[in-house]
PDB file of C-alpha atoms in Angstrom:
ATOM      1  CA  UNK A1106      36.196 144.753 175.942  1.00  0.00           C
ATOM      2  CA  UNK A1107      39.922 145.195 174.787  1.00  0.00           C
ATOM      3  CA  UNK A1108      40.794 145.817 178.302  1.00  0.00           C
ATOM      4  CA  UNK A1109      39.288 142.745 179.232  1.00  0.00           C
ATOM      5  CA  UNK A1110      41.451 140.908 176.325  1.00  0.00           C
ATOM      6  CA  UNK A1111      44.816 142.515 177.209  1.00  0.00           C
ATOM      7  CA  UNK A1112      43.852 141.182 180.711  1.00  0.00           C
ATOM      8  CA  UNK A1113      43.635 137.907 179.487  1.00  0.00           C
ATOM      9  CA  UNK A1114      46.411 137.830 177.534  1.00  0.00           C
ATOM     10  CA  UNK A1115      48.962 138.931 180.074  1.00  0.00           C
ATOM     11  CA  UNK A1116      47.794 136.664 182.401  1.00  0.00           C
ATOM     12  CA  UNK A1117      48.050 133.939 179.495  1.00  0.00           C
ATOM     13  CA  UNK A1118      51.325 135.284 178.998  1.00  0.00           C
ATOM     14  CA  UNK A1119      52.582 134.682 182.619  1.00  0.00           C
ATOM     15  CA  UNK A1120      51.187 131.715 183.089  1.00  0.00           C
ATOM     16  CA  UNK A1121      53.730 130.486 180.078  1.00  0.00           C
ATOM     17  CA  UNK A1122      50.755 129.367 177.880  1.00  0.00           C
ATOM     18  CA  UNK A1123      50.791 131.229 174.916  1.00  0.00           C
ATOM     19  CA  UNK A1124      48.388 129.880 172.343  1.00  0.00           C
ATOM     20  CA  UNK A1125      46.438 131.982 168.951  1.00  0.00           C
ATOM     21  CA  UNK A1126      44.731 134.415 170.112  1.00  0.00           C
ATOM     22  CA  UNK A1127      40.458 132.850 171.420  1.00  0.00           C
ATOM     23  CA  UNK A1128      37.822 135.172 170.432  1.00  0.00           C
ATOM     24  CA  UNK A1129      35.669 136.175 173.315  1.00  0.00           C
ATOM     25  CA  UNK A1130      31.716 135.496 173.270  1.00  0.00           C
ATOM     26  CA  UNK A1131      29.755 137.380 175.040  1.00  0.00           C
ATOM     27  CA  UNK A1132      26.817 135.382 176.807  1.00  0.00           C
ATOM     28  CA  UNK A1133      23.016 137.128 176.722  1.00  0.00           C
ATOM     29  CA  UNK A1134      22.221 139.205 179.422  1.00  0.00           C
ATOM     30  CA  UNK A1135      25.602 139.332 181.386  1.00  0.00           C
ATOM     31  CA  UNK A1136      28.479 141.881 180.969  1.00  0.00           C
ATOM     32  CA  UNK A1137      31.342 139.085 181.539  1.00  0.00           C
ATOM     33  CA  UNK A1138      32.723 137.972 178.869  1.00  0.00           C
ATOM     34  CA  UNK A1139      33.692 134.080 178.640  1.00  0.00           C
ATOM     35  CA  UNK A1140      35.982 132.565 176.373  1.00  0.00           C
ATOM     36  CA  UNK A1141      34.952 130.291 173.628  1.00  0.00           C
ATOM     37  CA  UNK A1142      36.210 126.729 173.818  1.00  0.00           C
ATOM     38  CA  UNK A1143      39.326 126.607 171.476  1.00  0.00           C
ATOM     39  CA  UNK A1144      40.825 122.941 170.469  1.00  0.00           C
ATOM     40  CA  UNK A1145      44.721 125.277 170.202  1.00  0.00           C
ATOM     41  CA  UNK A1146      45.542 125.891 173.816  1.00  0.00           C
ATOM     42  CA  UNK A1147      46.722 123.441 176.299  1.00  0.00           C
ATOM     43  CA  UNK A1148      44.814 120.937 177.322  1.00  0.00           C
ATOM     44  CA  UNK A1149      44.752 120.570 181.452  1.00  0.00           C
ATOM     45  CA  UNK A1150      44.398 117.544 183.374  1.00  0.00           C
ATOM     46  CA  UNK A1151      42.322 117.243 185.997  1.00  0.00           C
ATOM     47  CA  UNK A1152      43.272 115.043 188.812  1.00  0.00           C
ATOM     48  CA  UNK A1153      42.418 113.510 191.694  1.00  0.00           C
ATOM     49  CA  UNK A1154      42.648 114.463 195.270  1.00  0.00           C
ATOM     50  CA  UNK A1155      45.109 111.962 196.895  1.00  0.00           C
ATOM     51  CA  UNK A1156      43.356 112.923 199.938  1.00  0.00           C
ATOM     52  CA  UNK A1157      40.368 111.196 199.282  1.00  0.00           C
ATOM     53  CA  UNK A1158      40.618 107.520 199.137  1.00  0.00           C
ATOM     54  CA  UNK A1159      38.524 105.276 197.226  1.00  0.00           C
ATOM     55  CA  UNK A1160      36.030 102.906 198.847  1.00  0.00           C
ATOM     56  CA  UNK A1161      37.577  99.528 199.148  1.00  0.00           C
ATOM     57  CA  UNK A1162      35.333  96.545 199.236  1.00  0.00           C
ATOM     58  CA  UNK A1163      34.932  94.499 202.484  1.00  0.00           C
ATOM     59  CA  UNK A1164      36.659  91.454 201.781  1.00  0.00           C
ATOM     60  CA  UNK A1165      34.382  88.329 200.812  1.00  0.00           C
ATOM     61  CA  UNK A1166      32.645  86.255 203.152  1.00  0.00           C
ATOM     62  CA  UNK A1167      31.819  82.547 203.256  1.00  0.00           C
ATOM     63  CA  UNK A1168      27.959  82.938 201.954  1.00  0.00           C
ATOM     64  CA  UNK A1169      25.896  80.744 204.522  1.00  0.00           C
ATOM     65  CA  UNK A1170      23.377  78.789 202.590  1.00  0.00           C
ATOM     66  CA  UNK A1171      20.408  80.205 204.061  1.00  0.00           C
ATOM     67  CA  UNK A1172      21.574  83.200 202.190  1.00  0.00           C
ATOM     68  CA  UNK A1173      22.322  81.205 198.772  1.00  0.00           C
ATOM     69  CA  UNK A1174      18.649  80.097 199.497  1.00  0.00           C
ATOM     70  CA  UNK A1175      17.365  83.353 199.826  1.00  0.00           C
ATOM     71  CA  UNK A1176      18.597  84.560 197.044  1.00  0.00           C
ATOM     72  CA  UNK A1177      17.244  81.602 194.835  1.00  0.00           C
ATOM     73  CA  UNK A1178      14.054  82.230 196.141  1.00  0.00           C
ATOM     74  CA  UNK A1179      13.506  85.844 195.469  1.00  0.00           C
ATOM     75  CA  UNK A1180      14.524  84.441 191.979  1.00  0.00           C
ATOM     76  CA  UNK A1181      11.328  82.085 192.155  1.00  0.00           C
ATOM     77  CA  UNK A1182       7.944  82.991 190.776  1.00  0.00           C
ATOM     78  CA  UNK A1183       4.419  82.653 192.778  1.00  0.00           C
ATOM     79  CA  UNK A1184       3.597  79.168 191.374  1.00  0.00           C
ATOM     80  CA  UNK A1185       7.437  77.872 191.638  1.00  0.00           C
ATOM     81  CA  UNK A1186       7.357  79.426 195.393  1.00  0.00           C
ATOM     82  CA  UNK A1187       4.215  76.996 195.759  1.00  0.00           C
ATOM     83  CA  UNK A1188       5.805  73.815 194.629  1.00  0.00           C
ATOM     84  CA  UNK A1189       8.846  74.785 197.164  1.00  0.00           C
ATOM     85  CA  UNK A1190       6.707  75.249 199.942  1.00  0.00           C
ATOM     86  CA  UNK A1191       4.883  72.191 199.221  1.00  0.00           C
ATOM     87  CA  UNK A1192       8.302  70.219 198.767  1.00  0.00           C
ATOM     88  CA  UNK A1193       9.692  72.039 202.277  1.00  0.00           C
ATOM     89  CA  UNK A1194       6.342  70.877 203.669  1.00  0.00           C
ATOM     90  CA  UNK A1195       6.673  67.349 202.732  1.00  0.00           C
ATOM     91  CA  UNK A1196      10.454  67.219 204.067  1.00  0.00           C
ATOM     92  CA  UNK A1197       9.533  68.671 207.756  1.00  0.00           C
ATOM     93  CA  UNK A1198       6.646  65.795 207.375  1.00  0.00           C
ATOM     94  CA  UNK A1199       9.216  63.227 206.623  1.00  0.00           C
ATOM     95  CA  UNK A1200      11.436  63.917 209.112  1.00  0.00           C
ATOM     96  CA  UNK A1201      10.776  61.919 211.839  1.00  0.00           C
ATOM     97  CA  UNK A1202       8.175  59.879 210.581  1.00  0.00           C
ATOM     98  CA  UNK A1203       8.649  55.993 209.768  1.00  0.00           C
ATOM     99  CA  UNK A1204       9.171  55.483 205.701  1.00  0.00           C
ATOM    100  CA  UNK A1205       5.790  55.724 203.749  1.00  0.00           C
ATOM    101  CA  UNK A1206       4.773  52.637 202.134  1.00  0.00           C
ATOM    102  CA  UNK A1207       4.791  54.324 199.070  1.00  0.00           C
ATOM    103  CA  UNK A1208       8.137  55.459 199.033  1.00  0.00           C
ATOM    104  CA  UNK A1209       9.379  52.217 199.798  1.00  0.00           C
ATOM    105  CA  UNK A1210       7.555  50.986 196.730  1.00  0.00           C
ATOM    106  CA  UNK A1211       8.683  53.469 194.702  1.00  0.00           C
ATOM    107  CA  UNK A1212      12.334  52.602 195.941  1.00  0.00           C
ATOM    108  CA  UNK A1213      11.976  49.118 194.960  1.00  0.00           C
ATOM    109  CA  UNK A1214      11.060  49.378 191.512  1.00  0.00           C
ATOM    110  CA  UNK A1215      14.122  51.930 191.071  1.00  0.00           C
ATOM    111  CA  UNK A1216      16.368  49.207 192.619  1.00  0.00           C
ATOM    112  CA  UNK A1217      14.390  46.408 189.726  1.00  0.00           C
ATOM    113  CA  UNK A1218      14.996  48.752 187.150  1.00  0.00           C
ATOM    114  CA  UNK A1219      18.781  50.313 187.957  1.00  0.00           C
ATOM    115  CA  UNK A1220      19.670  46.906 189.307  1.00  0.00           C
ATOM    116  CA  UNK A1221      20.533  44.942 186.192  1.00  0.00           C
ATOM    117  CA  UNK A1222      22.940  47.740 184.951  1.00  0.00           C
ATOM    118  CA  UNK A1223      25.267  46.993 187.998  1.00  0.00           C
ATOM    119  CA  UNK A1224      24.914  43.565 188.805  1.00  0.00           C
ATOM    120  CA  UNK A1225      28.907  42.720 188.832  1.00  0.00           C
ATOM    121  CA  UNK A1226      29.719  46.009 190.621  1.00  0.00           C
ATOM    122  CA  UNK A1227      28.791  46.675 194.272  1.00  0.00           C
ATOM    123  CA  UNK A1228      25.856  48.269 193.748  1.00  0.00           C
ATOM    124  CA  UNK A1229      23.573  51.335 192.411  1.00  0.00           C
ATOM    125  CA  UNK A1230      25.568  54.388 193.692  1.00  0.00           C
ATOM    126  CA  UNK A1231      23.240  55.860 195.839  1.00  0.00           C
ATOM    127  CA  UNK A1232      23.668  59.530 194.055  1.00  0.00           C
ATOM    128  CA  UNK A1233      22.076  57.793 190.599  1.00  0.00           C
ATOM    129  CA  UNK A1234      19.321  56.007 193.051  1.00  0.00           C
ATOM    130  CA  UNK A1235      18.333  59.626 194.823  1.00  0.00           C
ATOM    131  CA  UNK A1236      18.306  61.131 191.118  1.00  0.00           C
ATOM    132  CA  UNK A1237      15.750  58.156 190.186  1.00  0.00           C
ATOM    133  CA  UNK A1238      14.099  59.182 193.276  1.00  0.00           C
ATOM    134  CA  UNK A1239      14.363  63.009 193.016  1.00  0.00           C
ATOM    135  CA  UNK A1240      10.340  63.534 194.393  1.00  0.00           C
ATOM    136  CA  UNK A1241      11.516  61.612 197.322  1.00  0.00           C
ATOM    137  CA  UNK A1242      12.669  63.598 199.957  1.00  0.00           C
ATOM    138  CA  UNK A1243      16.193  62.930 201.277  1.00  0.00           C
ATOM    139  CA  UNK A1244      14.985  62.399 205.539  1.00  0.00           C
ATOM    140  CA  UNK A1245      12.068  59.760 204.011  1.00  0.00           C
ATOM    141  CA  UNK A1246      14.426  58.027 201.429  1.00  0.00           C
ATOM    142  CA  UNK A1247      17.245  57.435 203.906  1.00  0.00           C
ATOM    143  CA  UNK A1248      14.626  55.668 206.383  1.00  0.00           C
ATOM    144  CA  UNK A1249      13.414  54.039 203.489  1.00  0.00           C
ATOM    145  CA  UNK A1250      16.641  52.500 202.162  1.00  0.00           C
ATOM    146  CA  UNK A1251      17.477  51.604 206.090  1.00  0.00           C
ATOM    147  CA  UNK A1252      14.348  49.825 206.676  1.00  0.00           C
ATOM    148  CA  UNK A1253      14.391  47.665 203.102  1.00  0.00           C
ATOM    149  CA  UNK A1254      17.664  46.447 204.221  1.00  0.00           C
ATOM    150  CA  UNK A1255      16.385  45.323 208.015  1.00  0.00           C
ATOM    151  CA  UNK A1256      13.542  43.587 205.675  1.00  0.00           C
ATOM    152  CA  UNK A1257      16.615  42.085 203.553  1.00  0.00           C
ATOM    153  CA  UNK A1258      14.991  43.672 200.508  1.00  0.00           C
ATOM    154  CA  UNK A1259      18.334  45.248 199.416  1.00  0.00           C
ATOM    155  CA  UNK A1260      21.524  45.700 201.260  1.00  0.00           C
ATOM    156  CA  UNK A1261      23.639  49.045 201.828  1.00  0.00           C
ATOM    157  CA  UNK A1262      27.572  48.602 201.140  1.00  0.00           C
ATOM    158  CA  UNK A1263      29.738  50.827 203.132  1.00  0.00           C
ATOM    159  CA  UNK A1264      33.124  52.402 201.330  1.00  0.00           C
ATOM    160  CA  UNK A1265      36.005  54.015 202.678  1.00  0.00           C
ATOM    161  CA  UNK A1266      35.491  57.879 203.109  1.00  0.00           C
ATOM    162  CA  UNK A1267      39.218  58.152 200.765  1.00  0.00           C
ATOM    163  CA  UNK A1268      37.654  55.950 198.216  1.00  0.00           C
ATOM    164  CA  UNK A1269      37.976  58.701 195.053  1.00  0.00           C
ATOM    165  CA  UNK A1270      35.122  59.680 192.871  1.00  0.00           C
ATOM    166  CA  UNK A1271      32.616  59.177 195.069  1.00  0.00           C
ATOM    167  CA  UNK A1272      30.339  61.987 196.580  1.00  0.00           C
ATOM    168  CA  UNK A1273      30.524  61.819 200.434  1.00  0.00           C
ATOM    169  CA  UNK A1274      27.644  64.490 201.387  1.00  0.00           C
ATOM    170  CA  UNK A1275      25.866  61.704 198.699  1.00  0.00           C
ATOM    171  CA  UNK A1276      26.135  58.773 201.269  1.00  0.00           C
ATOM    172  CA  UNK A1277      24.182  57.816 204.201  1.00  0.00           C
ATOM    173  CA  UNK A1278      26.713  58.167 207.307  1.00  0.00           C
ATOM    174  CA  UNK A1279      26.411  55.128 210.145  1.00  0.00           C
ATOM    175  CA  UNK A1280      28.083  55.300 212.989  1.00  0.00           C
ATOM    176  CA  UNK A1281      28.756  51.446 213.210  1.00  0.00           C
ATOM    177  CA  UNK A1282      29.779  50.832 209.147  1.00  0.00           C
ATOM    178  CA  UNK A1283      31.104  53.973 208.137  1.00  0.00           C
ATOM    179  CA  UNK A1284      29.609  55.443 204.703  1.00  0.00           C
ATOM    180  CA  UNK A1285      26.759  53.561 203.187  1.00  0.00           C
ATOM    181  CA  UNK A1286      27.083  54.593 199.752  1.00  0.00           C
ATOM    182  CA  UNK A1287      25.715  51.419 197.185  1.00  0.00           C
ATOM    183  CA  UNK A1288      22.703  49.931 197.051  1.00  0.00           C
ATOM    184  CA  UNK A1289      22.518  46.236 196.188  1.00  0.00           C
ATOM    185  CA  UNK A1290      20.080  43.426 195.644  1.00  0.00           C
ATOM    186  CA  UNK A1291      20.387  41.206 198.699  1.00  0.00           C
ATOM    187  CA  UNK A1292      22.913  38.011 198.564  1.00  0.00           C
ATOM    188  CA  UNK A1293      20.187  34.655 198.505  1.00  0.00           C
ATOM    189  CA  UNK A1294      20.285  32.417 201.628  1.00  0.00           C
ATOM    190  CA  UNK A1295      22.131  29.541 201.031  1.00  0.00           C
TER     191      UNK A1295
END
């Protein structure tokens, strides 16, 4: 055991760390003899190989919005996941078809009821007439606005595309007038 220590020491000693003397503890069952942890001596650091390079992470993509979907979905419990399905169902429905009665009737009475509040203004913007309409699907409320204005029950008023604070994706785009984006009652025949 004192062999051991001298040992110690001297290599202590040459290494240029020379600190109170650490009793030795002997561990149960083994001859070696390890040194007890001692708060005195020198503390080491411990650093990193500059051979090994961290993981960098791969830049950020544009998320598509199938993926944004996705993600919203796992989100979703069994009953919500239902009433999406139901919804997605009803949109792929509405797609091509002509505008449902019902829809149209349901786009009238918005019109009756938004109306009044912007009588000496172009028209309802159509985001606060989709919001009144929010069961509607977009596909079946487009062809529904279009075909109440071939009836002359309201009228669509196109705006310039730089016209600020409107919302563009909000608007129904025609090739012919430009962005449809009000919704007004219909001017009386004269």
């Amino acid at each position: 055991m004192a062999n051991e220590n001298e040992q110690h020491d001297h290599a202590r000693d040459v290494a240029g760390n020379v600190s109170v003397e650490r009793p030795f503890a002997r561990t149960l069952g083994c001859g070696d003899a390890q040194p007890a942890p001692s708060s005195t001596g020198r503390r080491t650091t411990i650093r990193p190989s500059t051979s090994v390079a961290e993981p960098k992470e791969p830049p950020r993509r544009h998320r598509t919005p199938i993926e944004e979907v996705n993600d919203v979905l796992r989100q979703l419990r069994i009953p919500e996941l239902a009433d999406v399905l139901l919804f997605a169902q009803r949109t792929l429905a509405a797609r091509d078809a002509g505008p449902d009665p019902a829809v149209m009737s349901e786009l009238l009475a918005a019109m009756s009821r938004l109306h009044p509040a912007y009588k000496n203004t172009q028209g309802v913007p159509l985001p606060i007439l989709r919001r009144a309409l929010v069961v509607v699907p977009r596909a079946a409320l487009e062809a529904a606005l279009l075909r109440a204005e071939r009836e002359g029950s309201i009228k669509l008023v196109a705006v310039s595309p730089l016209t600020p604070f409107i919302e563009r994706q909000a608007g129904i785009h025609d090739s012919k007038r430009g962005l449809l984006y009000f919704c007004a009652a219909p001017t009386p025949a004269r």
